[in-house]
Amino acid sequence: MTKSTGSEPGQNKPAPATPFTVSPIVAGPTCCVPECQIRIEDLAVSYKGVPAFKDVTLDIYRGCITAFIGPSGCGKTSLLSSINRLTDMIAGCSVEGLISIDGQNVRDPTLDVRALRRRVGMIFQKPNPFPLSIRRNLEMPLREHGLTNRAELDSRIEKALKDVGLWPEIHGRLDAPALALSGGQQQRLCIARALVLEPAVLLMDEPCSALDPLSSGVVEDLIESLRGRYTVVIVTHNLAQARRIANYAAFFWVKERAGTLIEFDFCRQLFEAPKHELTAAYVNGQRG
Amino acid sequence: MSPCSRDARLFWILSASALIASGLLLLILVFLAKESWPVIQNAGLSKFMRSDGWYPTEGAYGLLPMLAASMAMSALAIIIAAPLGVASALFCRFYAPPLISRMYRWAIILLAGIPSVVLGLWGLTVIVPLILAVSPPGTSLLAGSIILALMILPTVALTTEAALAAVPMTYWQGAAALGLSKEATILRVALPATAASIYAGILLAVARALGETMAVLMVSGNVVQLPSSLFDPVRTLTANIALEMAYATGDHRASLFVSGLVLTALVLALAAGARRSGGQIVHA
């Protein structure tokens, strides 16, 4: 057997991900070596039999920022919360189809949901720090996941707060109530609270829409800084924001009373040369 | 009618209601002070804060044993009722199947509706003999505390449950998204978030316990003495008033109003203390 046959066990591995060659318009940053981390196939979510969305198939790439855009009521948030199975909490909600993260089936009934949610953090529209001190907000999730070493706790908290840029602002008053922070600071604290668990994926449901423009800008910069280290999926109604920060964008629209994925592409491609006329109308502000 | 004058009308109606409510409270306080004034003037307030005997017709006005009994009995009652009430609310809200939860809630509301005199009767025929078997005479501080605990448990349970029901959905979502267990979410998020309301419910319950008369009078023996054990019969301030008011005259009658004044002061002090510490508990 010669080396060139390629039938040796060592060469049976899938081909390594290669940087794609694309036109200048879609050439993204270097993080965008398309390695699929979250795979969604034929997914449908319905509430008490009423479909929120259906037939959604898309891949979410590791280390990239993927934006879900589209009008309200087209199932973006439902799709987001089915990734960390927060849909389990809603009575009457049923999910069909396949979601896998790093090859692991998220919908597997035997899956440890707590471990899944530790790997997949979520940020909500309205900042929701717990009514505890800043420190307790960050420390409690760590403790609940089994970390009790004081020094380790402190260093993880410090790192997370530095990651979100809150450290210089609040390091002297970690024991102050978290609810006394401003809206933007609260949202960054919530991001820190997710980061402190060292997740792989961050799901963000309109994280800036409840903030004033200045804070919104700060949080947006923060999200951008997470690129490459975390896989970020963000639902946003702010098209300009999606365009600024996202590598990939998915456009959803309501068809036959259920949300559906119209177009999924590189962000620039979707905004500058959309393939679908609905997308074109939406991103140009003519529809939706 | 123009919107402006409708507004003015509502303003006056509300102001008048507020004035009547606060005015009544003031009237009661003034009345208490006025009725007790003769004996305070004659004997001095210090004569009441002693424990050398309650013989009001002979000028001995030692209220201290009764004050101590009132406080001890309410304290014991809340020590029994608060954990039970909070635990039952948690069970009802988060762990019980819907049917059981509904039945349990009904039972709690029913318990709140039992007249105190009926609870007293029950205490006298069930609790007192049980305590008697352990240590005579049976009618005691402990018996009073148990009956009081039963009376105030619904207050604690219902206020706690209402507070838990008001925990915003965003906290539950946030906790779930962090992979917190149900137990951690309840103990580390929901309870701290509702601590102030639970605390307020407990204070409400203590105030009710301090003021409760009938059931306490029936089961606690009514001997004027500083209690030295749980099994000692005691007389509370409220029982003192109820027992003697019918035949008291002159300084004796006035001294009973002093009892009432002291009791009211105690409850007001409690409320004031609650206001001061209430705010801090939210972020404990």
Coordinates of C-alpha atoms in Angstrom, one line a residue:
Chain A
M1 CA 0.0 0.0 0.0
T2 CA 1.4 3.3 -0.9
K3 CA 1.1 6.5 0.9
S4 CA -0.8 8.2 -1.8
T5 CA -3.9 6.0 -1.7
G6 CA -5.3 8.0 1.2
S7 CA -6.9 4.9 2.8
E8 CA -4.8 4.8 5.9
P9 CA -6.7 5.3 9.2
G10 CA -4.9 8.5 9.9
Q11 CA -6.2 10.1 6.8
N12 CA -9.8 9.1 7.2
K13 CA -10.5 12.2 9.3
P14 CA -12.8 14.9 7.9
A15 CA -10.9 17.5 6.0
P16 CA -9.7 20.3 8.3
A17 CA -11.7 23.5 8.0
T18 CA -10.1 25.8 5.5
P19 CA -10.4 29.5 5.2
F20 CA -12.9 30.2 2.5
T21 CA -12.1 32.1 -0.6
V22 CA -14.8 34.7 -1.2
S23 CA -15.4 37.9 -3.0
P24 CA -14.1 41.1 -1.3
I25 CA -17.7 41.9 -0.2
V26 CA -18.0 38.9 2.1
A27 CA -14.4 38.6 3.3
G28 CA -14.9 38.7 7.0
P29 CA -12.4 38.8 9.8
T30 CA -10.0 35.9 10.4
C31 CA -12.3 34.4 13.0
C32 CA -14.6 33.3 10.3
V33 CA -13.0 30.0 9.5
P34 CA -16.4 28.4 9.1
E35 CA -16.4 25.7 11.7
C36 CA -20.0 24.8 12.7
Q37 CA -20.6 24.7 16.4
I38 CA -24.4 24.8 16.6
R39 CA -26.3 22.9 14.1
I40 CA -30.0 23.6 13.7
E41 CA -32.0 21.3 11.4
D42 CA -35.7 21.5 10.5
L43 CA -36.5 23.1 13.8
A44 CA -40.0 24.2 14.7
V45 CA -41.4 25.6 18.0
S46 CA -45.0 25.9 18.8
Y47 CA -46.9 27.2 21.8
K48 CA -50.1 25.2 22.6
G49 CA -50.2 24.1 19.0
V50 CA -49.7 27.5 17.5
P51 CA -46.4 27.6 15.6
A52 CA -43.9 30.3 16.4
F53 CA -41.6 29.3 13.6
K54 CA -40.9 26.2 11.5
D55 CA -38.5 24.7 9.0
V56 CA -35.4 26.5 10.3
T57 CA -32.1 25.1 9.2
L58 CA -28.9 26.9 9.8
D59 CA -25.4 26.5 11.1
I60 CA -23.9 28.8 13.7
Y61 CA -20.1 29.1 13.5
R62 CA -17.7 29.0 16.3
G63 CA -16.3 32.3 17.5
C64 CA -18.4 34.3 15.3
I65 CA -21.3 36.7 15.9
T66 CA -24.5 35.6 14.3
A67 CA -27.4 38.1 14.3
F68 CA -31.0 37.1 14.0
I69 CA -33.0 39.9 12.4
G70 CA -36.6 40.3 11.4
P71 CA -39.9 41.8 12.5
S72 CA -41.4 41.0 15.9
G73 CA -43.3 37.8 16.2
C74 CA -41.3 35.8 13.7
G75 CA -39.9 33.4 16.3
K76 CA -36.3 34.8 16.8
T77 CA -36.5 34.7 20.6
S78 CA -38.2 31.3 20.5
L79 CA -35.4 30.0 18.4
L80 CA -32.8 31.5 20.7
S81 CA -34.3 30.0 23.8
S82 CA -34.6 26.6 22.3
I83 CA -30.8 26.5 22.0
N84 CA -30.4 26.5 25.8
R85 CA -33.7 24.8 26.3
L86 CA -35.2 27.7 28.2
T87 CA -38.3 26.7 26.2
D88 CA -38.7 23.9 28.7
M89 CA -39.9 26.4 31.2
I90 CA -42.8 27.5 29.1
A91 CA -46.0 25.4 29.6
G92 CA -47.4 24.2 26.3
C93 CA -44.3 24.8 24.3
S94 CA -43.1 22.1 22.1
V95 CA -40.0 21.8 20.0
E96 CA -39.5 19.6 17.0
G97 CA -36.3 19.1 15.0
L98 CA -32.7 18.9 15.8
I99 CA -30.3 21.2 17.6
S100 CA -26.8 20.1 18.4
I101 CA -23.9 21.9 20.0
D102 CA -20.4 20.5 19.3
G103 CA -22.1 17.3 18.1
Q104 CA -24.2 16.9 21.3
N105 CA -27.9 16.6 20.8
V106 CA -29.4 19.4 22.9
R107 CA -32.9 17.9 22.7
D108 CA -31.7 14.6 24.2
P109 CA -34.1 14.0 27.2
T110 CA -31.3 12.5 29.2
L111 CA -29.1 15.6 28.7
D112 CA -28.0 17.4 31.9
V113 CA -29.8 20.7 31.2
R114 CA -27.9 22.5 34.0
A115 CA -24.6 21.6 32.4
L116 CA -25.9 22.7 29.0
R117 CA -26.9 26.1 30.4
R118 CA -23.6 26.5 32.0
R119 CA -22.0 26.1 28.6
V120 CA -24.6 28.3 26.9
G121 CA -25.1 31.6 28.6
M122 CA -28.0 33.9 28.0
I123 CA -28.5 37.7 28.2
F124 CA -32.0 39.1 28.2
Q125 CA -33.6 42.2 26.8
K126 CA -34.1 43.7 30.2
P127 CA -31.1 43.6 32.5
N128 CA -32.0 41.1 35.2
P129 CA -29.3 41.1 38.0
F130 CA -30.6 39.4 41.1
P131 CA -31.5 41.7 44.0
L132 CA -28.2 40.8 45.8
S133 CA -24.9 42.5 46.0
I134 CA -22.7 42.7 42.9
R135 CA -20.4 40.1 44.3
R136 CA -23.1 37.7 45.2
N137 CA -24.6 38.0 41.7
L138 CA -21.3 36.7 40.3
E139 CA -20.4 34.3 43.1
M140 CA -23.6 32.5 43.5
P141 CA -23.7 30.8 40.1
L142 CA -20.1 29.7 40.6
R143 CA -20.9 28.3 44.0
E144 CA -23.9 26.5 42.7
H145 CA -21.8 24.9 40.0
G146 CA -19.4 23.6 42.7
L147 CA -16.7 26.2 43.0
T148 CA -16.1 27.2 46.6
N149 CA -12.4 28.2 46.8
R150 CA -12.4 31.8 47.9
A151 CA -9.3 32.9 46.0
E152 CA -10.5 31.1 42.8
L153 CA -13.9 32.7 43.2
D154 CA -12.4 36.2 43.6
S155 CA -10.1 35.8 40.6
R156 CA -12.9 34.5 38.4
I157 CA -15.1 37.5 39.5
E158 CA -12.4 40.0 38.8
K159 CA -11.6 38.5 35.4
A160 CA -15.3 38.6 34.4
L161 CA -15.7 42.1 35.6
K162 CA -12.6 43.2 33.7
D163 CA -13.8 41.4 30.6
V164 CA -17.0 43.5 30.6
G165 CA -15.1 46.7 31.5
L166 CA -16.9 47.1 34.8
W167 CA -13.9 46.5 37.0
P168 CA -12.6 50.1 37.0
E169 CA -16.0 51.5 37.6
I170 CA -17.1 49.3 40.5
H171 CA -14.2 47.3 42.0
G172 CA -14.3 49.4 45.2
R173 CA -18.0 48.6 45.9
L174 CA -18.5 44.9 45.0
D175 CA -20.8 44.6 48.1
A176 CA -23.1 47.4 46.9
P177 CA -26.6 46.2 45.7
A178 CA -26.5 45.3 42.0
L179 CA -29.8 47.0 41.5
A180 CA -28.2 50.4 42.3
L181 CA -26.1 50.2 39.1
S182 CA -27.3 52.1 36.0
G183 CA -29.1 50.2 33.3
G184 CA -26.0 49.8 31.1
Q185 CA -23.9 48.7 34.1
Q186 CA -26.6 46.2 35.1
Q187 CA -26.6 44.7 31.6
R188 CA -22.8 44.4 31.6
L189 CA -23.0 42.8 35.0
C190 CA -25.5 40.3 33.5
I191 CA -23.0 39.6 30.8
A192 CA -20.2 39.2 33.4
R193 CA -22.5 36.8 35.3
A194 CA -22.8 34.7 32.2
L195 CA -19.0 34.9 31.4
V196 CA -18.0 34.0 34.9
L197 CA -19.2 30.4 34.2
E198 CA -16.8 30.3 31.2
P199 CA -19.5 29.4 28.6
A200 CA -18.8 28.5 25.0
V201 CA -21.8 30.1 23.6
L202 CA -23.6 33.4 24.5
L203 CA -27.2 33.9 23.5
M204 CA -28.3 37.5 23.5
D205 CA -31.9 38.6 23.2
E206 CA -31.9 42.2 22.2
P207 CA -29.3 43.1 24.8
C208 CA -29.2 46.8 24.0
S209 CA -32.8 47.6 23.3
A210 CA -33.7 48.6 26.9
L211 CA -30.6 50.8 27.2
D212 CA -30.0 54.5 26.5
P213 CA -27.9 55.1 23.3
L214 CA -24.6 55.7 25.3
S215 CA -24.9 52.5 27.3
S216 CA -26.1 50.7 24.2
G217 CA -22.8 51.7 22.5
V218 CA -20.7 50.5 25.4
V219 CA -22.5 47.1 25.5
E220 CA -22.2 46.8 21.7
D221 CA -18.5 47.4 21.9
L222 CA -18.3 44.8 24.6
I223 CA -20.2 42.2 22.5
E224 CA -17.8 42.9 19.6
S225 CA -14.9 42.3 21.9
L226 CA -16.3 38.8 22.7
R227 CA -15.8 37.8 19.1
G228 CA -13.4 34.9 18.6
R229 CA -13.5 33.9 22.3
Y230 CA -17.2 33.1 22.4
T231 CA -19.8 32.1 19.9
V232 CA -22.4 34.8 20.1
V233 CA -26.0 34.6 18.8
I234 CA -27.8 37.9 19.0
V235 CA -31.3 38.8 18.3
T236 CA -31.6 42.5 17.4
H237 CA -34.1 44.9 15.9
N238 CA -31.3 47.4 15.4
L239 CA -30.3 46.7 11.8
A240 CA -27.4 49.1 12.0
Q241 CA -26.1 47.3 15.0
A242 CA -26.4 43.9 13.4
R243 CA -24.5 45.3 10.4
R244 CA -21.8 46.7 12.6
I245 CA -21.1 43.7 14.7
A246 CA -22.3 40.5 13.1
N247 CA -20.3 38.1 10.9
Y248 CA -23.4 36.2 9.9
A249 CA -27.0 37.2 9.7
A250 CA -30.2 35.3 9.5
F251 CA -33.3 37.1 8.3
F252 CA -36.7 35.8 9.5
W253 CA -40.2 36.7 8.3
V254 CA -43.7 35.6 9.0
K255 CA -45.1 33.3 6.3
E256 CA -48.5 31.5 6.7
R257 CA -48.7 32.7 10.3
A258 CA -45.5 31.1 11.3
G259 CA -42.0 32.5 11.4
T260 CA -39.6 31.1 8.9
L261 CA -36.0 31.6 7.9
I262 CA -35.8 33.6 4.7
E263 CA -32.1 34.1 4.2
F264 CA -28.9 33.2 6.0
D265 CA -25.6 34.5 4.9
F266 CA -22.6 36.5 5.7
C267 CA -23.7 39.6 7.3
R268 CA -22.3 41.9 4.6
Q269 CA -23.7 39.7 1.8
L270 CA -27.2 39.8 3.4
F271 CA -27.1 43.6 3.9
E272 CA -25.4 44.6 0.7
A273 CA -26.5 42.0 -1.8
P274 CA -29.4 40.1 -0.5
K275 CA -30.6 37.2 -2.5
H276 CA -34.2 37.4 -1.5
E277 CA -36.5 40.3 -2.3
L278 CA -38.1 40.3 1.2
T279 CA -34.6 40.6 2.7
A280 CA -33.8 43.4 0.4
A281 CA -37.0 45.2 1.3
Y282 CA -36.4 44.7 5.0
V283 CA -32.8 45.8 5.2
N284 CA -33.5 48.8 3.1
G285 CA -36.3 49.8 5.4
Q286 CA -39.1 49.2 2.9
R287 CA -40.8 46.5 4.8
G288 CA -41.2 45.4 8.5
Chain B
M1 CA -68.1 68.3 35.0
S2 CA -64.7 69.4 33.7
P3 CA -61.7 67.0 34.2
C4 CA -60.2 69.7 36.4
S5 CA -63.0 69.8 38.9
R6 CA -63.4 66.0 38.8
D7 CA -59.7 65.9 39.8
A8 CA -60.4 68.3 42.6
R9 CA -63.3 66.2 43.8
L10 CA -61.2 63.1 43.9
F11 CA -58.5 65.0 45.8
W12 CA -60.9 66.0 48.5
I13 CA -62.5 62.6 48.8
L14 CA -59.1 61.0 49.2
S15 CA -57.8 63.6 51.6
A16 CA -60.9 63.3 53.8
S17 CA -60.5 59.5 53.9
A18 CA -56.9 59.8 54.8
L19 CA -57.7 62.4 57.5
I20 CA -60.4 60.2 59.0
A21 CA -58.1 57.2 59.2
S22 CA -55.2 59.0 60.7
G23 CA -57.5 61.0 62.9
L24 CA -59.0 57.9 64.4
L25 CA -55.6 56.6 65.3
L26 CA -54.8 59.9 67.0
L27 CA -58.1 59.9 68.8
I28 CA -57.4 56.4 70.2
L29 CA -54.0 57.4 71.4
V30 CA -55.3 60.6 73.0
F31 CA -58.1 58.7 74.6
L32 CA -55.7 56.1 76.0
A33 CA -53.4 58.8 77.4
K34 CA -56.3 60.8 78.9
E35 CA -57.9 57.8 80.6
S36 CA -54.6 56.7 82.1
W37 CA -53.4 60.1 83.0
P38 CA -54.8 60.3 86.6
V39 CA -52.9 57.2 87.8
I40 CA -49.7 58.2 85.9
Q41 CA -49.9 61.6 87.6
N42 CA -50.6 60.1 91.0
A43 CA -48.2 57.2 91.0
G44 CA -45.7 58.0 88.3
L45 CA -44.8 55.9 85.2
S46 CA -41.9 54.3 86.9
K47 CA -44.2 52.5 89.4
F48 CA -45.6 50.5 86.4
M49 CA -42.3 49.2 85.2
R50 CA -41.7 47.0 88.2
S51 CA -42.4 43.4 89.1
D52 CA -43.2 43.8 92.8
G53 CA -46.9 42.9 92.4
W54 CA -50.1 43.9 90.7
Y55 CA -52.5 45.0 93.4
P56 CA -53.9 48.1 91.6
T57 CA -56.4 48.8 94.4
E58 CA -53.6 49.0 96.9
G59 CA -51.3 51.1 94.8
A60 CA -49.0 48.4 93.4
Y61 CA -48.9 48.6 89.7
G62 CA -46.1 46.3 88.6
L63 CA -46.9 45.7 84.9
L64 CA -43.5 44.3 84.1
P65 CA -44.4 40.5 84.5
M66 CA -47.3 41.0 82.1
L67 CA -45.2 42.9 79.6
A68 CA -42.6 40.2 79.8
A69 CA -45.3 37.5 79.3
S70 CA -46.7 39.3 76.3
M71 CA -43.3 39.7 74.7
A72 CA -42.2 36.1 75.5
M73 CA -45.4 34.6 74.2
S74 CA -45.4 36.5 71.0
A75 CA -41.7 35.8 70.4
L76 CA -42.2 32.1 71.0
A77 CA -45.2 32.1 68.7
I78 CA -43.4 33.7 65.9
I79 CA -40.4 31.4 66.4
I80 CA -42.9 28.5 65.8
A81 CA -45.0 30.2 63.1
A82 CA -42.4 31.9 60.9
P83 CA -40.4 28.8 59.8
L84 CA -43.6 26.8 59.4
G85 CA -45.4 29.6 57.5
V86 CA -42.5 30.3 55.1
A87 CA -41.9 26.6 54.6
S88 CA -45.5 25.9 53.8
A89 CA -45.6 28.8 51.4
L90 CA -42.5 27.5 49.6
F91 CA -44.1 24.0 49.5
C92 CA -47.4 25.2 48.3
R93 CA -45.8 27.4 45.6
F94 CA -43.0 25.3 44.2
Y95 CA -43.4 21.6 45.2
A96 CA -47.0 20.7 45.8
P97 CA -49.0 19.3 42.9
P98 CA -51.7 21.8 41.9
L99 CA -54.6 20.0 43.6
I100 CA -52.8 19.6 46.9
S101 CA -51.5 23.2 46.7
R102 CA -55.0 24.5 46.2
M103 CA -56.4 22.4 49.1
Y104 CA -53.6 23.5 51.3
R105 CA -54.1 27.1 50.5
W106 CA -57.8 26.7 51.4
A107 CA -56.9 25.1 54.7
I108 CA -54.6 28.0 55.5
I109 CA -57.3 30.5 54.7
L110 CA -59.7 28.5 56.8
L111 CA -57.3 28.5 59.7
A112 CA -57.1 32.2 59.5
G113 CA -60.9 32.4 59.7
I114 CA -61.3 30.3 62.9
P115 CA -62.5 32.7 65.6
S116 CA -59.9 33.0 68.4
V117 CA -62.3 31.9 71.0
V118 CA -62.8 28.6 69.2
L119 CA -59.0 28.1 69.0
G120 CA -58.9 28.9 72.7
L121 CA -61.5 26.2 73.4
W122 CA -59.6 23.7 71.4
G123 CA -56.4 24.7 73.2
L124 CA -58.0 24.3 76.5
T125 CA -59.3 20.8 75.7
V126 CA -56.4 19.5 73.6
I127 CA -53.2 21.4 74.1
V128 CA -53.5 22.2 77.8
P129 CA -54.1 18.5 78.9
L130 CA -51.1 17.5 76.8
I131 CA -48.9 20.0 78.5
L132 CA -50.3 19.1 81.9
A133 CA -49.2 15.5 81.3
V134 CA -45.6 16.8 80.9
S135 CA -45.6 19.5 83.6
P136 CA -48.6 20.9 85.6
P137 CA -50.6 23.1 85.6
G138 CA -50.9 22.9 81.8
T139 CA -52.3 26.4 81.3
S140 CA -49.0 28.1 80.5
L141 CA -46.8 30.3 78.5
L142 CA -46.2 27.3 76.1
A143 CA -49.9 26.7 75.6
G144 CA -50.5 30.3 74.8
S145 CA -47.6 30.4 72.4
I146 CA -48.8 27.3 70.5
I147 CA -52.3 28.7 70.1
L148 CA -50.9 32.1 69.0
A149 CA -48.6 30.4 66.5
L150 CA -51.6 28.7 65.0
M151 CA -53.4 32.0 64.8
I152 CA -50.6 33.9 63.1
L153 CA -49.3 31.1 60.8
P154 CA -51.7 32.0 58.1
T155 CA -50.6 35.6 58.1
V156 CA -47.0 34.5 57.5
A157 CA -47.9 31.8 55.0
L158 CA -50.2 34.0 52.9
T159 CA -47.9 37.1 52.8
T160 CA -44.9 34.9 52.0
E161 CA -46.8 33.2 49.2
A162 CA -48.1 36.5 47.8
A163 CA -44.5 37.8 47.8
L164 CA -43.2 34.7 46.1
A165 CA -45.8 35.0 43.4
A166 CA -44.6 38.5 42.7
V167 CA -41.0 37.5 42.0
P168 CA -40.5 38.7 38.5
M169 CA -40.3 36.1 35.7
T170 CA -37.0 37.7 34.6
Y171 CA -35.4 36.3 37.8
W172 CA -36.6 32.8 37.1
Q173 CA -35.4 33.0 33.5
G174 CA -32.1 34.5 34.6
A175 CA -31.5 31.8 37.2
A176 CA -32.5 29.0 34.8
A177 CA -30.2 30.4 32.1
L178 CA -27.3 30.2 34.5
G179 CA -28.1 26.6 35.1
L180 CA -29.1 27.1 38.7
S181 CA -31.0 24.3 40.3
K182 CA -34.6 24.8 41.5
E183 CA -33.4 24.6 45.0
A184 CA -30.7 27.3 44.5
T185 CA -33.1 29.5 42.6
I186 CA -35.6 29.4 45.4
L187 CA -33.2 29.7 48.3
R188 CA -30.6 32.1 46.8
V189 CA -32.7 34.2 44.4
A190 CA -36.5 34.1 45.3
L191 CA -36.1 34.2 49.1
P192 CA -33.7 37.1 49.1
A193 CA -35.8 38.9 46.6
T194 CA -38.8 38.6 48.8
A195 CA -37.1 39.0 52.2
A196 CA -38.5 42.5 52.8
S197 CA -42.1 41.3 52.2
I198 CA -41.7 38.2 54.2
Y199 CA -40.2 40.3 57.1
A200 CA -43.2 42.7 56.8
G201 CA -45.6 39.7 57.0
I202 CA -43.8 38.4 60.1
L203 CA -44.0 41.8 61.8
L204 CA -47.7 42.0 61.0
A205 CA -48.0 38.5 62.6
V206 CA -46.1 39.6 65.7
A207 CA -48.3 42.7 66.1
R208 CA -51.3 40.5 65.9
A209 CA -49.9 38.1 68.4
L210 CA -49.2 40.9 70.8
G211 CA -52.7 42.1 70.6
E212 CA -54.5 38.8 70.7
T213 CA -56.6 38.4 73.9
M214 CA -59.3 35.8 74.0
A215 CA -57.5 32.6 73.1
V216 CA -54.5 33.6 75.2
L217 CA -56.6 34.4 78.2
M218 CA -58.2 30.9 78.0
V219 CA -55.1 28.8 77.9
S220 CA -52.3 30.6 79.7
G221 CA -53.4 30.6 83.3
N222 CA -53.4 34.3 84.0
V223 CA -51.1 34.3 87.0
V224 CA -49.2 37.6 87.3
Q225 CA -45.6 36.4 87.5
L226 CA -42.4 36.7 85.6
P227 CA -42.2 33.3 83.7
S228 CA -39.2 31.2 84.7
S229 CA -40.1 28.3 82.4
L230 CA -42.3 27.5 79.4
F231 CA -44.7 25.7 81.7
D232 CA -45.4 28.6 84.0
P233 CA -48.8 30.1 83.9
V234 CA -48.6 33.8 82.8
R235 CA -50.9 36.8 82.3
T236 CA -50.4 39.0 79.2
L237 CA -51.2 42.7 79.1
T238 CA -54.2 42.0 76.9
A239 CA -55.6 39.3 79.2
N240 CA -55.1 41.7 82.1
I241 CA -57.3 44.3 80.6
A242 CA -60.0 41.8 79.6
L243 CA -60.1 40.1 83.0
E244 CA -60.4 43.2 85.1
M245 CA -62.1 45.9 83.1
A246 CA -65.6 44.7 84.0
Y247 CA -65.2 45.7 87.7
A248 CA -62.3 48.1 87.8
T249 CA -62.9 51.7 89.0
G250 CA -60.8 54.8 89.8
D251 CA -57.1 54.3 89.7
H252 CA -57.5 50.6 89.0
R253 CA -59.4 51.4 85.9
A254 CA -56.9 54.0 84.9
S255 CA -54.1 51.5 85.4
L256 CA -55.7 49.2 82.9
F257 CA -55.5 52.0 80.4
V258 CA -51.9 52.2 81.2
S259 CA -51.7 48.5 80.2
G260 CA -53.3 49.4 76.9
L261 CA -50.9 52.3 76.4
V262 CA -47.9 50.2 77.1
L263 CA -49.1 47.6 74.6
T264 CA -49.8 50.2 71.9
A265 CA -46.3 51.6 72.5
L266 CA -44.8 48.2 72.1
V267 CA -46.5 47.6 68.8
L268 CA -45.6 51.1 67.5
A269 CA -42.0 50.5 68.5
L270 CA -42.1 47.3 66.6
A271 CA -43.4 49.0 63.5
A272 CA -40.8 51.7 63.8
G273 CA -38.0 49.2 64.1
A274 CA -39.4 47.4 61.1
R275 CA -39.3 50.5 59.0
R276 CA -35.7 51.1 59.9
S277 CA -34.4 47.7 59.1
G278 CA -36.8 46.9 56.3
G279 CA -34.9 48.6 53.6
Q280 CA -31.6 46.9 54.3
I281 CA -32.9 43.4 54.2
V282 CA -33.7 43.7 50.5
H283 CA -30.0 43.3 49.6
A284 CA -28.9 41.2 52.5

